[in-house]
mmCIF file of the C-alpha atoms, coordinates in Angstrom:
data_MODEL
# 
_entry.id   MODEL 
# 
loop_
_atom_site.group_PDB 
_atom_site.id 
_atom_site.type_symbol 
_atom_site.label_atom_id 
_atom_site.label_alt_id 
_atom_site.label_comp_id 
_atom_site.label_asym_id 
_atom_site.label_entity_id 
_atom_site.label_seq_id 
_atom_site.pdbx_PDB_ins_code 
_atom_site.Cartn_x 
_atom_site.Cartn_y 
_atom_site.Cartn_z 
_atom_site.occupancy 
_atom_site.B_iso_or_equiv 
_atom_site.pdbx_formal_charge 
_atom_site.auth_seq_id 
_atom_site.auth_comp_id 
_atom_site.auth_asym_id 
_atom_site.auth_atom_id 
_atom_site.pdbx_PDB_model_num 
ATOM 1   C CA . MET A 1 1   ? 0.492   0.101   0.090   1.00 0.00 ? 1   MET A CA 1 
ATOM 2   C CA . THR A 1 2   ? 0.999   3.463   -0.440  1.00 0.00 ? 2   THR A CA 1 
ATOM 3   C CA . TYR A 1 3   ? 0.124   5.962   2.608   1.00 0.00 ? 3   TYR A CA 1 
ATOM 4   C CA . LEU A 1 4   ? -1.615  8.419   1.562   1.00 0.00 ? 4   LEU A CA 1 
ATOM 5   C CA . GLU A 1 5   ? -0.289  11.761  3.309   1.00 0.00 ? 5   GLU A CA 1 
ATOM 6   C CA . SER A 1 6   ? -3.384  13.498  5.160   1.00 0.00 ? 6   SER A CA 1 
ATOM 7   C CA . VAL A 1 7   ? -5.350  15.243  7.660   1.00 0.00 ? 7   VAL A CA 1 
ATOM 8   C CA . TRP A 1 8   ? -8.752  13.820  8.736   1.00 0.00 ? 8   TRP A CA 1 
ATOM 9   C CA . PHE A 1 9   ? -11.047 15.391  11.248  1.00 0.00 ? 9   PHE A CA 1 
ATOM 10  C CA . ALA A 1 10  ? -13.895 13.941  12.703  1.00 0.00 ? 10  ALA A CA 1 
ATOM 11  C CA . GLY A 1 11  ? -16.642 15.656  13.446  1.00 0.00 ? 11  GLY A CA 1 
ATOM 12  C CA . SER A 1 12  ? -20.501 15.266  14.219  1.00 0.00 ? 12  SER A CA 1 
ATOM 13  C CA . ARG A 1 13  ? -21.689 13.847  11.221  1.00 0.00 ? 13  ARG A CA 1 
ATOM 14  C CA . SER A 1 14  ? -18.550 15.042  9.127   1.00 0.00 ? 14  SER A CA 1 
ATOM 15  C CA . LEU A 1 15  ? -15.509 13.141  7.914   1.00 0.00 ? 15  LEU A CA 1 
ATOM 16  C CA . THR A 1 16  ? -13.015 16.325  6.232   1.00 0.00 ? 16  THR A CA 1 
ATOM 17  C CA . GLY A 1 17  ? -10.225 14.998  4.301   1.00 0.00 ? 17  GLY A CA 1 
ATOM 18  C CA . ILE A 1 18  ? -7.118  17.794  3.221   1.00 0.00 ? 18  ILE A CA 1 
ATOM 19  C CA . VAL A 1 19  ? -5.056  16.011  0.836   1.00 0.00 ? 19  VAL A CA 1 
ATOM 20  C CA . GLU A 1 20  ? -2.376  17.592  -1.510  1.00 0.00 ? 20  GLU A CA 1 
ATOM 21  C CA . ASN A 1 21  ? -4.513  20.523  0.082   1.00 0.00 ? 21  ASN A CA 1 
ATOM 22  C CA . GLU A 1 22  ? -7.600  20.131  -1.717  1.00 0.00 ? 22  GLU A CA 1 
ATOM 23  C CA . ILE A 1 23  ? -10.791 18.886  0.983   1.00 0.00 ? 23  ILE A CA 1 
ATOM 24  C CA . TYR A 1 24  ? -13.171 16.340  1.047   1.00 0.00 ? 24  TYR A CA 1 
ATOM 25  C CA . ASP A 1 25  ? -16.132 15.506  2.445   1.00 0.00 ? 25  ASP A CA 1 
ATOM 26  C CA . PHE A 1 26  ? -17.598 12.467  2.996   1.00 0.00 ? 26  PHE A CA 1 
ATOM 27  C CA . ASN A 1 27  ? -21.305 12.197  5.534   1.00 0.00 ? 27  ASN A CA 1 
ATOM 28  C CA . VAL A 1 28  ? -24.592 10.568  5.297   1.00 0.00 ? 28  VAL A CA 1 
ATOM 29  C CA . GLN A 1 29  ? -24.689 9.944   1.815   1.00 0.00 ? 29  GLN A CA 1 
ATOM 30  C CA . ASN A 1 30  ? -20.915 8.931   1.788   1.00 0.00 ? 30  ASN A CA 1 
ATOM 31  C CA . GLY A 1 31  ? -23.613 5.697   4.151   1.00 0.00 ? 31  GLY A CA 1 
ATOM 32  C CA . LEU A 1 32  ? -21.583 7.191   7.409   1.00 0.00 ? 32  LEU A CA 1 
ATOM 33  C CA . PRO A 1 33  ? -24.639 7.453   9.873   1.00 0.00 ? 33  PRO A CA 1 
ATOM 34  C CA . PRO A 1 34  ? -26.117 10.433  11.662  1.00 0.00 ? 34  PRO A CA 1 
ATOM 35  C CA . THR A 1 35  ? -24.144 10.490  15.006  1.00 0.00 ? 35  THR A CA 1 
ATOM 36  C CA . LEU A 1 36  ? -20.870 11.833  16.765  1.00 0.00 ? 36  LEU A CA 1 
ATOM 37  C CA . TYR A 1 37  ? -17.282 10.467  14.794  1.00 0.00 ? 37  TYR A CA 1 
ATOM 38  C CA . LYS A 1 38  ? -14.727 10.175  17.344  1.00 0.00 ? 38  LYS A CA 1 
ATOM 39  C CA . ALA A 1 39  ? -12.333 8.853   15.400  1.00 0.00 ? 39  ALA A CA 1 
ATOM 40  C CA . VAL A 1 40  ? -10.485 8.457   12.186  1.00 0.00 ? 40  VAL A CA 1 
ATOM 41  C CA . ALA A 1 41  ? -7.757  6.007   11.200  1.00 0.00 ? 41  ALA A CA 1 
ATOM 42  C CA . PHE A 1 42  ? -6.142  3.937   7.564   1.00 0.00 ? 42  PHE A CA 1 
ATOM 43  C CA . ASP A 1 43  ? -5.493  -0.204  7.649   1.00 0.00 ? 43  ASP A CA 1 
ATOM 44  C CA . GLY A 1 44  ? -2.652  -1.763  5.961   1.00 0.00 ? 44  GLY A CA 1 
ATOM 45  C CA . LYS A 1 45  ? -4.554  -2.300  3.043   1.00 0.00 ? 45  LYS A CA 1 
ATOM 46  C CA . GLY A 1 46  ? -5.568  2.213   2.792   1.00 0.00 ? 46  GLY A CA 1 
ATOM 47  C CA . HIS A 1 47  ? -9.066  1.541   3.821   1.00 0.00 ? 47  HIS A CA 1 
ATOM 48  C CA . LEU A 1 48  ? -10.244 4.115   5.775   1.00 0.00 ? 48  LEU A CA 1 
ATOM 49  C CA . TRP A 1 49  ? -11.646 2.756   9.299   1.00 0.00 ? 49  TRP A CA 1 
ATOM 50  C CA . VAL A 1 50  ? -14.083 5.734   11.338  1.00 0.00 ? 50  VAL A CA 1 
ATOM 51  C CA . GLY A 1 51  ? -15.589 5.183   14.836  1.00 0.00 ? 51  GLY A CA 1 
ATOM 52  C CA . THR A 1 52  ? -18.355 6.981   16.304  1.00 0.00 ? 52  THR A CA 1 
ATOM 53  C CA . LEU A 1 53  ? -19.972 7.581   18.686  1.00 0.00 ? 53  LEU A CA 1 
ATOM 54  C CA . ASP A 1 54  ? -22.930 5.317   19.452  1.00 0.00 ? 54  ASP A CA 1 
ATOM 55  C CA . ASP A 1 55  ? -22.931 3.708   16.158  1.00 0.00 ? 55  ASP A CA 1 
ATOM 56  C CA . GLY A 1 56  ? -19.806 1.152   15.988  1.00 0.00 ? 56  GLY A CA 1 
ATOM 57  C CA . ILE A 1 57  ? -16.954 1.609   13.485  1.00 0.00 ? 57  ILE A CA 1 
ATOM 58  C CA . TYR A 1 58  ? -17.664 2.521   9.700   1.00 0.00 ? 58  TYR A CA 1 
ATOM 59  C CA . LYS A 1 59  ? -15.367 1.483   6.634   1.00 0.00 ? 59  LYS A CA 1 
ATOM 60  C CA . SER A 1 60  ? -14.797 2.359   3.374   1.00 0.00 ? 60  SER A CA 1 
ATOM 61  C CA . ASN A 1 61  ? -15.295 0.040   1.073   1.00 0.00 ? 61  ASN A CA 1 
ATOM 62  C CA . VAL A 1 62  ? -12.814 0.468   -1.100  1.00 0.00 ? 62  VAL A CA 1 
ATOM 63  C CA . PRO A 1 63  ? -9.119  2.326   -0.389  1.00 0.00 ? 63  PRO A CA 1 
ATOM 64  C CA . VAL A 1 64  ? -8.930  5.628   -0.277  1.00 0.00 ? 64  VAL A CA 1 
ATOM 65  C CA . ASN A 1 65  ? -5.933  6.678   -2.619  1.00 0.00 ? 65  ASN A CA 1 
ATOM 66  C CA . VAL A 1 66  ? -5.159  10.446  -3.787  1.00 0.00 ? 66  VAL A CA 1 
ATOM 67  C CA . GLU A 1 67  ? -5.103  9.440   -7.629  1.00 0.00 ? 67  GLU A CA 1 
ATOM 68  C CA . ASP A 1 68  ? -9.414  8.496   -7.380  1.00 0.00 ? 68  ASP A CA 1 
ATOM 69  C CA . LEU A 1 69  ? -10.058 11.480  -4.559  1.00 0.00 ? 69  LEU A CA 1 
ATOM 70  C CA . ASN A 1 70  ? -8.278  14.231  -7.216  1.00 0.00 ? 70  ASN A CA 1 
ATOM 71  C CA . GLU A 1 71  ? -10.533 12.284  -10.208 1.00 0.00 ? 71  GLU A CA 1 
ATOM 72  C CA . GLY A 1 72  ? -13.715 13.165  -7.698  1.00 0.00 ? 72  GLY A CA 1 
ATOM 73  C CA . ILE A 1 73  ? -14.551 9.475   -7.378  1.00 0.00 ? 73  ILE A CA 1 
ATOM 74  C CA . ASN A 1 74  ? -14.417 10.708  -3.148  1.00 0.00 ? 74  ASN A CA 1 
ATOM 75  C CA . HIS A 1 75  ? -18.151 11.019  -4.006  1.00 0.00 ? 75  HIS A CA 1 
ATOM 76  C CA . LYS A 1 76  ? -19.005 7.047   -4.826  1.00 0.00 ? 76  LYS A CA 1 
ATOM 77  C CA . ILE A 1 77  ? -16.111 5.871   -1.571  1.00 0.00 ? 77  ILE A CA 1 
ATOM 78  C CA . GLY A 1 78  ? -19.000 4.257   0.673   1.00 0.00 ? 78  GLY A CA 1 
ATOM 79  C CA . PHE A 1 79  ? -19.246 3.438   3.834   1.00 0.00 ? 79  PHE A CA 1 
ATOM 80  C CA . THR A 1 80  ? -20.752 0.113   5.521   1.00 0.00 ? 80  THR A CA 1 
ATOM 81  C CA . GLN A 1 81  ? -21.221 -0.423  9.175   1.00 0.00 ? 81  GLN A CA 1 
ATOM 82  C CA . PHE A 1 82  ? -17.982 -2.606  9.970   1.00 0.00 ? 82  PHE A CA 1 
ATOM 83  C CA . TRP A 1 83  ? -17.502 -3.324  13.814  1.00 0.00 ? 83  TRP A CA 1 
ATOM 84  C CA . THR A 1 84  ? -20.953 -3.071  16.411  1.00 0.00 ? 84  THR A CA 1 
ATOM 85  C CA . ARG A 1 85  ? -22.073 -5.096  19.304  1.00 0.00 ? 85  ARG A CA 1 
ATOM 86  C CA . GLU A 1 86  ? -23.750 -7.558  17.219  1.00 0.00 ? 86  GLU A CA 1 
ATOM 87  C CA . LYS A 1 87  ? -20.860 -8.455  15.539  1.00 0.00 ? 87  LYS A CA 1 
ATOM 88  C CA . GLY A 1 88  ? -18.919 -9.568  18.552  1.00 0.00 ? 88  GLY A CA 1 
ATOM 89  C CA . ALA A 1 89  ? -17.774 -5.304  19.720  1.00 0.00 ? 89  ALA A CA 1 
ATOM 90  C CA . PRO A 1 90  ? -18.290 -4.883  23.398  1.00 0.00 ? 90  PRO A CA 1 
ATOM 91  C CA . THR A 1 91  ? -19.629 -1.618  22.326  1.00 0.00 ? 91  THR A CA 1 
ATOM 92  C CA . ASN A 1 92  ? -20.650 0.774   20.183  1.00 0.00 ? 92  ASN A CA 1 
ATOM 93  C CA . HIS A 1 93  ? -18.604 3.738   22.120  1.00 0.00 ? 93  HIS A CA 1 
ATOM 94  C CA . ILE A 1 94  ? -15.098 4.184   19.726  1.00 0.00 ? 94  ILE A CA 1 
ATOM 95  C CA . GLU A 1 95  ? -13.069 6.314   21.445  1.00 0.00 ? 95  GLU A CA 1 
ATOM 96  C CA . LYS A 1 96  ? -9.716  5.755   19.518  1.00 0.00 ? 96  LYS A CA 1 
ATOM 97  C CA . LEU A 1 97  ? -8.138  3.694   15.770  1.00 0.00 ? 97  LEU A CA 1 
ATOM 98  C CA . LEU A 1 98  ? -4.860  2.850   15.589  1.00 0.00 ? 98  LEU A CA 1 
ATOM 99  C CA . TRP A 1 99  ? -3.570  1.142   13.138  1.00 0.00 ? 99  TRP A CA 1 
ATOM 100 C CA . LEU A 1 100 ? -0.125  -0.921  14.062  1.00 0.00 ? 100 LEU A CA 1 
ATOM 101 C CA . GLN A 1 101 ? 1.400   -4.011  13.849  1.00 0.00 ? 101 GLN A CA 1 
ATOM 102 C CA . ASP A 1 102 ? -0.879  -5.265  11.128  1.00 0.00 ? 102 ASP A CA 1 
ATOM 103 C CA . LYS A 1 103 ? -3.851  -4.608  13.749  1.00 0.00 ? 103 LYS A CA 1 
ATOM 104 C CA . MET A 1 104 ? -6.850  -2.334  14.424  1.00 0.00 ? 104 MET A CA 1 
ATOM 105 C CA . TRP A 1 105 ? -6.417  -0.735  17.807  1.00 0.00 ? 105 TRP A CA 1 
ATOM 106 C CA . VAL A 1 106 ? -9.520  0.413   19.397  1.00 0.00 ? 106 VAL A CA 1 
ATOM 107 C CA . GLY A 1 107 ? -9.906  2.105   22.387  1.00 0.00 ? 107 GLY A CA 1 
ATOM 108 C CA . THR A 1 108 ? -13.716 1.707   24.034  1.00 0.00 ? 108 THR A CA 1 
ATOM 109 C CA . GLN A 1 109 ? -14.698 2.349   27.635  1.00 0.00 ? 109 GLN A CA 1 
ATOM 110 C CA . GLU A 1 110 ? -14.323 -1.381  28.090  1.00 0.00 ? 110 GLU A CA 1 
ATOM 111 C CA . GLY A 1 111 ? -10.762 -1.530  27.642  1.00 0.00 ? 111 GLY A CA 1 
ATOM 112 C CA . LEU A 1 112 ? -8.115  -1.851  24.428  1.00 0.00 ? 112 LEU A CA 1 
ATOM 113 C CA . LEU A 1 113 ? -8.998  -4.794  21.900  1.00 0.00 ? 113 LEU A CA 1 
ATOM 114 C CA . ALA A 1 114 ? -7.095  -5.190  18.783  1.00 0.00 ? 114 ALA A CA 1 
ATOM 115 C CA . VAL A 1 115 ? -9.087  -6.240  16.177  1.00 0.00 ? 115 VAL A CA 1 
ATOM 116 C CA . ASP A 1 116 ? -8.370  -7.917  12.463  1.00 0.00 ? 116 ASP A CA 1 
ATOM 117 C CA . SER A 1 117 ? -8.995  -5.421  9.729   1.00 0.00 ? 117 SER A CA 1 
ATOM 118 C CA . ASP A 1 118 ? -10.728 -8.348  7.499   1.00 0.00 ? 118 ASP A CA 1 
ATOM 119 C CA . THR A 1 119 ? -12.820 -10.047 9.990   1.00 0.00 ? 119 THR A CA 1 
ATOM 120 C CA . GLY A 1 120 ? -13.140 -7.729  12.889  1.00 0.00 ? 120 GLY A CA 1 
ATOM 121 C CA . GLU A 1 121 ? -12.688 -10.675 15.183  1.00 0.00 ? 121 GLU A CA 1 
ATOM 122 C CA . ILE A 1 122 ? -10.856 -9.495  18.328  1.00 0.00 ? 122 ILE A CA 1 
ATOM 123 C CA . VAL A 1 123 ? -7.237  -10.734 18.648  1.00 0.00 ? 123 VAL A CA 1 
ATOM 124 C CA . ASN A 1 124 ? -6.114  -9.673  21.900  1.00 0.00 ? 124 ASN A CA 1 
ATOM 125 C CA . ARG A 1 125 ? -7.553  -7.392  24.910  1.00 0.00 ? 125 ARG A CA 1 
ATOM 126 C CA . LEU A 1 126 ? -6.460  -5.527  27.263  1.00 0.00 ? 126 LEU A CA 1 
ATOM 127 C CA . SER A 1 127 ? -8.632  -4.509  30.004  1.00 0.00 ? 127 SER A CA 1 
ATOM 128 C CA . ARG A 1 128 ? -7.330  -3.744  34.123  1.00 0.00 ? 128 ARG A CA 1 
ATOM 129 C CA . ALA A 1 129 ? -7.977  -7.526  34.844  1.00 0.00 ? 129 ALA A CA 1 
ATOM 130 C CA . GLU A 1 130 ? -4.793  -7.778  32.600  1.00 0.00 ? 130 GLU A CA 1 
ATOM 131 C CA . GLY A 1 131 ? -3.199  -4.760  34.445  1.00 0.00 ? 131 GLY A CA 1 
ATOM 132 C CA . LEU A 1 132 ? -4.119  -1.241  32.540  1.00 0.00 ? 132 LEU A CA 1 
ATOM 133 C CA . PRO A 1 133 ? -5.013  1.764   35.555  1.00 0.00 ? 133 PRO A CA 1 
ATOM 134 C CA . ALA A 1 134 ? -8.601  1.758   34.189  1.00 0.00 ? 134 ALA A CA 1 
ATOM 135 C CA . ASP A 1 135 ? -10.774 0.427   31.115  1.00 0.00 ? 135 ASP A CA 1 
ATOM 136 C CA . ASN A 1 136 ? -11.316 4.010   29.755  1.00 0.00 ? 136 ASN A CA 1 
ATOM 137 C CA . THR A 1 137 ? -8.834  3.937   27.044  1.00 0.00 ? 137 THR A CA 1 
ATOM 138 C CA . ILE A 1 138 ? -9.008  7.702   25.807  1.00 0.00 ? 138 ILE A CA 1 
ATOM 139 C CA . SER A 1 139 ? -6.265  8.641   24.061  1.00 0.00 ? 139 SER A CA 1 
ATOM 140 C CA . PHE A 1 140 ? -2.712  6.328   23.305  1.00 0.00 ? 140 PHE A CA 1 
ATOM 141 C CA . ALA A 1 141 ? -0.002  6.920   20.790  1.00 0.00 ? 141 ALA A CA 1 
ATOM 142 C CA . ALA A 1 142 ? 3.071   4.607   19.526  1.00 0.00 ? 142 ALA A CA 1 
ATOM 143 C CA . SER A 1 143 ? 6.693   5.202   20.145  1.00 0.00 ? 143 SER A CA 1 
ATOM 144 C CA . PRO A 1 144 ? 8.781   5.490   17.412  1.00 0.00 ? 144 PRO A CA 1 
ATOM 145 C CA . ALA A 1 145 ? 12.061  4.267   19.873  1.00 0.00 ? 145 ALA A CA 1 
ATOM 146 C CA . THR A 1 146 ? 10.315  1.206   20.754  1.00 0.00 ? 146 THR A CA 1 
ATOM 147 C CA . GLY A 1 147 ? 7.452   -0.034  18.599  1.00 0.00 ? 147 GLY A CA 1 
ATOM 148 C CA . ASN A 1 148 ? 5.272   0.303   21.907  1.00 0.00 ? 148 ASN A CA 1 
ATOM 149 C CA . ILE A 1 149 ? 1.733   2.228   22.373  1.00 0.00 ? 149 ILE A CA 1 
ATOM 150 C CA . TRP A 1 150 ? 1.382   4.884   25.632  1.00 0.00 ? 150 TRP A CA 1 
ATOM 151 C CA . ILE A 1 151 ? -1.971  4.366   26.490  1.00 0.00 ? 151 ILE A CA 1 
ATOM 152 C CA . GLY A 1 152 ? -3.578  7.165   29.282  1.00 0.00 ? 152 GLY A CA 1 
ATOM 153 C CA . THR A 1 153 ? -6.502  6.495   31.171  1.00 0.00 ? 153 THR A CA 1 
ATOM 154 C CA . ASN A 1 154 ? -8.029  8.551   34.126  1.00 0.00 ? 154 ASN A CA 1 
ATOM 155 C CA . GLN A 1 155 ? -5.886  6.514   36.453  1.00 0.00 ? 155 GLN A CA 1 
ATOM 156 C CA . GLY A 1 156 ? -2.721  7.536   34.469  1.00 0.00 ? 156 GLY A CA 1 
ATOM 157 C CA . LEU A 1 157 ? -0.328  5.925   31.806  1.00 0.00 ? 157 LEU A CA 1 
ATOM 158 C CA . ALA A 1 158 ? 0.082   2.119   30.657  1.00 0.00 ? 158 ALA A CA 1 
ATOM 159 C CA . GLU A 1 159 ? 3.246   1.439   28.085  1.00 0.00 ? 159 GLU A CA 1 
ATOM 160 C CA . VAL A 1 160 ? 1.468   -1.792  26.043  1.00 0.00 ? 160 VAL A CA 1 
ATOM 161 C CA . ASP A 1 161 ? 4.024   -4.295  24.259  1.00 0.00 ? 161 ASP A CA 1 
ATOM 162 C CA . PRO A 1 162 ? 1.381   -5.288  20.923  1.00 0.00 ? 162 PRO A CA 1 
ATOM 163 C CA . VAL A 1 163 ? 3.540   -7.918  19.907  1.00 0.00 ? 163 VAL A CA 1 
ATOM 164 C CA . ASP A 1 164 ? 2.733   -9.684  23.459  1.00 0.00 ? 164 ASP A CA 1 
ATOM 165 C CA . THR A 1 165 ? -0.519  -7.667  24.084  1.00 0.00 ? 165 THR A CA 1 
ATOM 166 C CA . ARG A 1 166 ? 0.633   -7.153  27.438  1.00 0.00 ? 166 ARG A CA 1 
ATOM 167 C CA . VAL A 1 167 ? 1.397   -4.260  30.283  1.00 0.00 ? 167 VAL A CA 1 
ATOM 168 C CA . LEU A 1 168 ? 5.463   -3.668  30.978  1.00 0.00 ? 168 LEU A CA 1 
ATOM 169 C CA . LYS A 1 169 ? 4.636   -0.361  33.112  1.00 0.00 ? 169 LYS A CA 1 
ATOM 170 C CA . THR A 1 170 ? 1.808   1.879   34.427  1.00 0.00 ? 170 THR A CA 1 
ATOM 171 C CA . LEU A 1 171 ? 2.443   5.854   35.935  1.00 0.00 ? 171 LEU A CA 1 
ATOM 172 C CA . SER A 1 172 ? 0.206   8.366   37.837  1.00 0.00 ? 172 SER A CA 1 
ATOM 173 C CA . ARG A 1 173 ? 0.414   10.772  40.671  1.00 0.00 ? 173 ARG A CA 1 
ATOM 174 C CA . GLN A 1 174 ? 2.229   8.871   42.482  1.00 0.00 ? 174 GLN A CA 1 
ATOM 175 C CA . ASP A 1 175 ? 5.326   8.507   39.876  1.00 0.00 ? 175 ASP A CA 1 
ATOM 176 C CA . GLY A 1 176 ? 5.484   12.253  38.670  1.00 0.00 ? 176 GLY A CA 1 
ATOM 177 C CA . LEU A 1 177 ? 2.387   12.702  36.049  1.00 0.00 ? 177 LEU A CA 1 
ATOM 178 C CA . ILE A 1 178 ? 0.366   16.018  37.142  1.00 0.00 ? 178 ILE A CA 1 
ATOM 179 C CA . ASP A 1 179 ? -2.767  14.035  37.100  1.00 0.00 ? 179 ASP A CA 1 
ATOM 180 C CA . ASN A 1 180 ? -4.054  11.383  36.702  1.00 0.00 ? 180 ASN A CA 1 
ATOM 181 C CA . GLU A 1 181 ? -7.109  12.282  34.113  1.00 0.00 ? 181 GLU A CA 1 
ATOM 182 C CA . VAL A 1 182 ? -6.232  12.007  30.460  1.00 0.00 ? 182 VAL A CA 1 
ATOM 183 C CA . TRP A 1 183 ? -7.564  15.499  28.606  1.00 0.00 ? 183 TRP A CA 1 
ATOM 184 C CA . LEU A 1 184 ? -9.870  13.613  25.670  1.00 0.00 ? 184 LEU A CA 1 
ATOM 185 C CA . TYR A 1 185 ? -8.328  12.617  22.485  1.00 0.00 ? 185 TYR A CA 1 
ATOM 186 C CA . GLY A 1 186 ? -5.238  13.337  21.249  1.00 0.00 ? 186 GLY A CA 1 
ATOM 187 C CA . SER A 1 187 ? -4.265  13.721  24.944  1.00 0.00 ? 187 SER A CA 1 
ATOM 188 C CA . VAL A 1 188 ? -0.982  10.990  24.266  1.00 0.00 ? 188 VAL A CA 1 
ATOM 189 C CA . GLN A 1 189 ? 1.796   11.385  22.385  1.00 0.00 ? 189 GLN A CA 1 
ATOM 190 C CA . VAL A 1 190 ? 5.305   10.391  21.891  1.00 0.00 ? 190 VAL A CA 1 
ATOM 191 C CA . ASP A 1 191 ? 7.921   11.950  19.983  1.00 0.00 ? 191 ASP A CA 1 
ATOM 192 C CA . SER A 1 192 ? 11.059  11.200  17.553  1.00 0.00 ? 192 SER A CA 1 
ATOM 193 C CA . GLU A 1 193 ? 12.825  10.041  21.055  1.00 0.00 ? 193 GLU A CA 1 
ATOM 194 C CA . GLY A 1 194 ? 10.619  8.178   22.865  1.00 0.00 ? 194 GLY A CA 1 
ATOM 195 C CA . LEU A 1 195 ? 9.663   11.323  24.860  1.00 0.00 ? 195 LEU A CA 1 
ATOM 196 C CA . VAL A 1 196 ? 6.044   10.845  26.693  1.00 0.00 ? 196 VAL A CA 1 
ATOM 197 C CA . TYR A 1 197 ? 3.161   13.614  26.583  1.00 0.00 ? 197 TYR A CA 1 
ATOM 198 C CA . PHE A 1 198 ? 0.623   13.107  28.795  1.00 0.00 ? 198 PHE A CA 1 
ATOM 199 C CA . GLY A 1 199 ? -2.340  15.783  28.634  1.00 0.00 ? 199 GLY A CA 1 
ATOM 200 C CA . THR A 1 200 ? -4.339  16.626  31.657  1.00 0.00 ? 200 THR A CA 1 
ATOM 201 C CA . ALA A 1 201 ? -7.170  18.998  32.881  1.00 0.00 ? 201 ALA A CA 1 
ATOM 202 C CA . ASN A 1 202 ? -4.428  20.559  34.970  1.00 0.00 ? 202 ASN A CA 1 
ATOM 203 C CA . GLY A 1 203 ? -1.688  20.585  32.446  1.00 0.00 ? 203 GLY A CA 1 
ATOM 204 C CA . LEU A 1 204 ? 0.905   18.189  31.180  1.00 0.00 ? 204 LEU A CA 1 
ATOM 205 C CA . SER A 1 205 ? 3.384   16.052  32.086  1.00 0.00 ? 205 SER A CA 1 
ATOM 206 C CA . VAL A 1 206 ? 6.743   14.750  30.016  1.00 0.00 ? 206 VAL A CA 1 
ATOM 207 C CA . TYR A 1 207 ? 7.399   11.705  31.146  1.00 0.00 ? 207 TYR A CA 1 
ATOM 208 C CA . HIS A 1 208 ? 11.291  10.801  30.177  1.00 0.00 ? 208 HIS A CA 1 
ATOM 209 C CA . PRO A 1 209 ? 11.021  6.484   30.020  1.00 0.00 ? 209 PRO A CA 1 
ATOM 210 C CA . LYS A 1 210 ? 15.052  6.720   29.188  1.00 0.00 ? 210 LYS A CA 1 
ATOM 211 C CA . LEU A 1 211 ? 15.659  8.880   32.868  1.00 0.00 ? 211 LEU A CA 1 
ATOM 212 C CA . ASP A 1 212 ? 13.610  5.589   34.842  1.00 0.00 ? 212 ASP A CA 1 
ATOM 213 C CA . ARG A 1 213 ? 16.550  3.920   36.959  1.00 0.00 ? 213 ARG A CA 1 
ATOM 214 C CA . LEU A 1 214 ? 15.774  0.567   38.233  1.00 0.00 ? 214 LEU A CA 1 
ATOM 215 C CA . ASN A 1 215 ? 15.857  0.547   42.353  1.00 0.00 ? 215 ASN A CA 1 
ATOM 216 C CA . GLU A 1 216 ? 17.947  -2.703  42.860  1.00 0.00 ? 216 GLU A CA 1 
ATOM 217 C CA . PHE A 1 217 ? 18.427  -2.837  46.470  1.00 0.00 ? 217 PHE A CA 1 
ATOM 218 C CA . SER A 1 218 ? 15.628  -3.235  48.837  1.00 0.00 ? 218 SER A CA 1 
ATOM 219 C CA . PRO A 1 219 ? 15.679  -1.300  52.443  1.00 0.00 ? 219 PRO A CA 1 
ATOM 220 C CA . SER A 1 220 ? 16.604  -3.029  54.824  1.00 0.00 ? 220 SER A CA 1 
ATOM 221 C CA . LEU A 1 221 ? 14.631  -3.825  57.483  1.00 0.00 ? 221 LEU A CA 1 
ATOM 222 C CA . GLN A 1 222 ? 14.310  -1.532  61.415  1.00 0.00 ? 222 GLN A CA 1 
ATOM 223 C CA . LEU A 1 223 ? 12.618  -1.954  63.614  1.00 0.00 ? 223 LEU A CA 1 
ATOM 224 C CA . THR A 1 224 ? 12.121  0.412   66.897  1.00 0.00 ? 224 THR A CA 1 
# 
């Protein structure tokens, strides 16, 4: 697949993309539902996924590419409902989408799920039971430095290995975060050096994972 360099904005009943300085709009006329769209991501085959507030995930019927868009075929690009509770999803409320390791990672109020892009099958699932600080995985981003996913919840940050699907580390105010509650969408970002930016209602925390030093000495027992 050729990467489509573009910027997409999910809004109320409207999905807008900016490609090569041109603006393209998708809405109910293209098969999207009349609701709030909360997340957008491309999969490995170029299909565009749209996560909604209360209607699950919609997926473009064909790959979206710049040639078709420039020829005006965007009006023929349709979307169909791909993933809902009726099709195995734990909820119809989608918070975040991220394509990584040949799977679509879906953030929900019921945890983080890795979904097969062809069948919609849940391949992996993480929740509090598996070590997340909270189930509401609202915002997350992959680290270019490690490939791991940093997840923001209302109880702090978590680092997840997407290959083994396990929680490696959790962070909260006790570890120095300015607050535990992530501030909505796009509030977790990771730069090229691996620095994690965690946005909250009380400000921004910048976490340097490389500066962590493991204390290998257990405290000595003191009786008084």
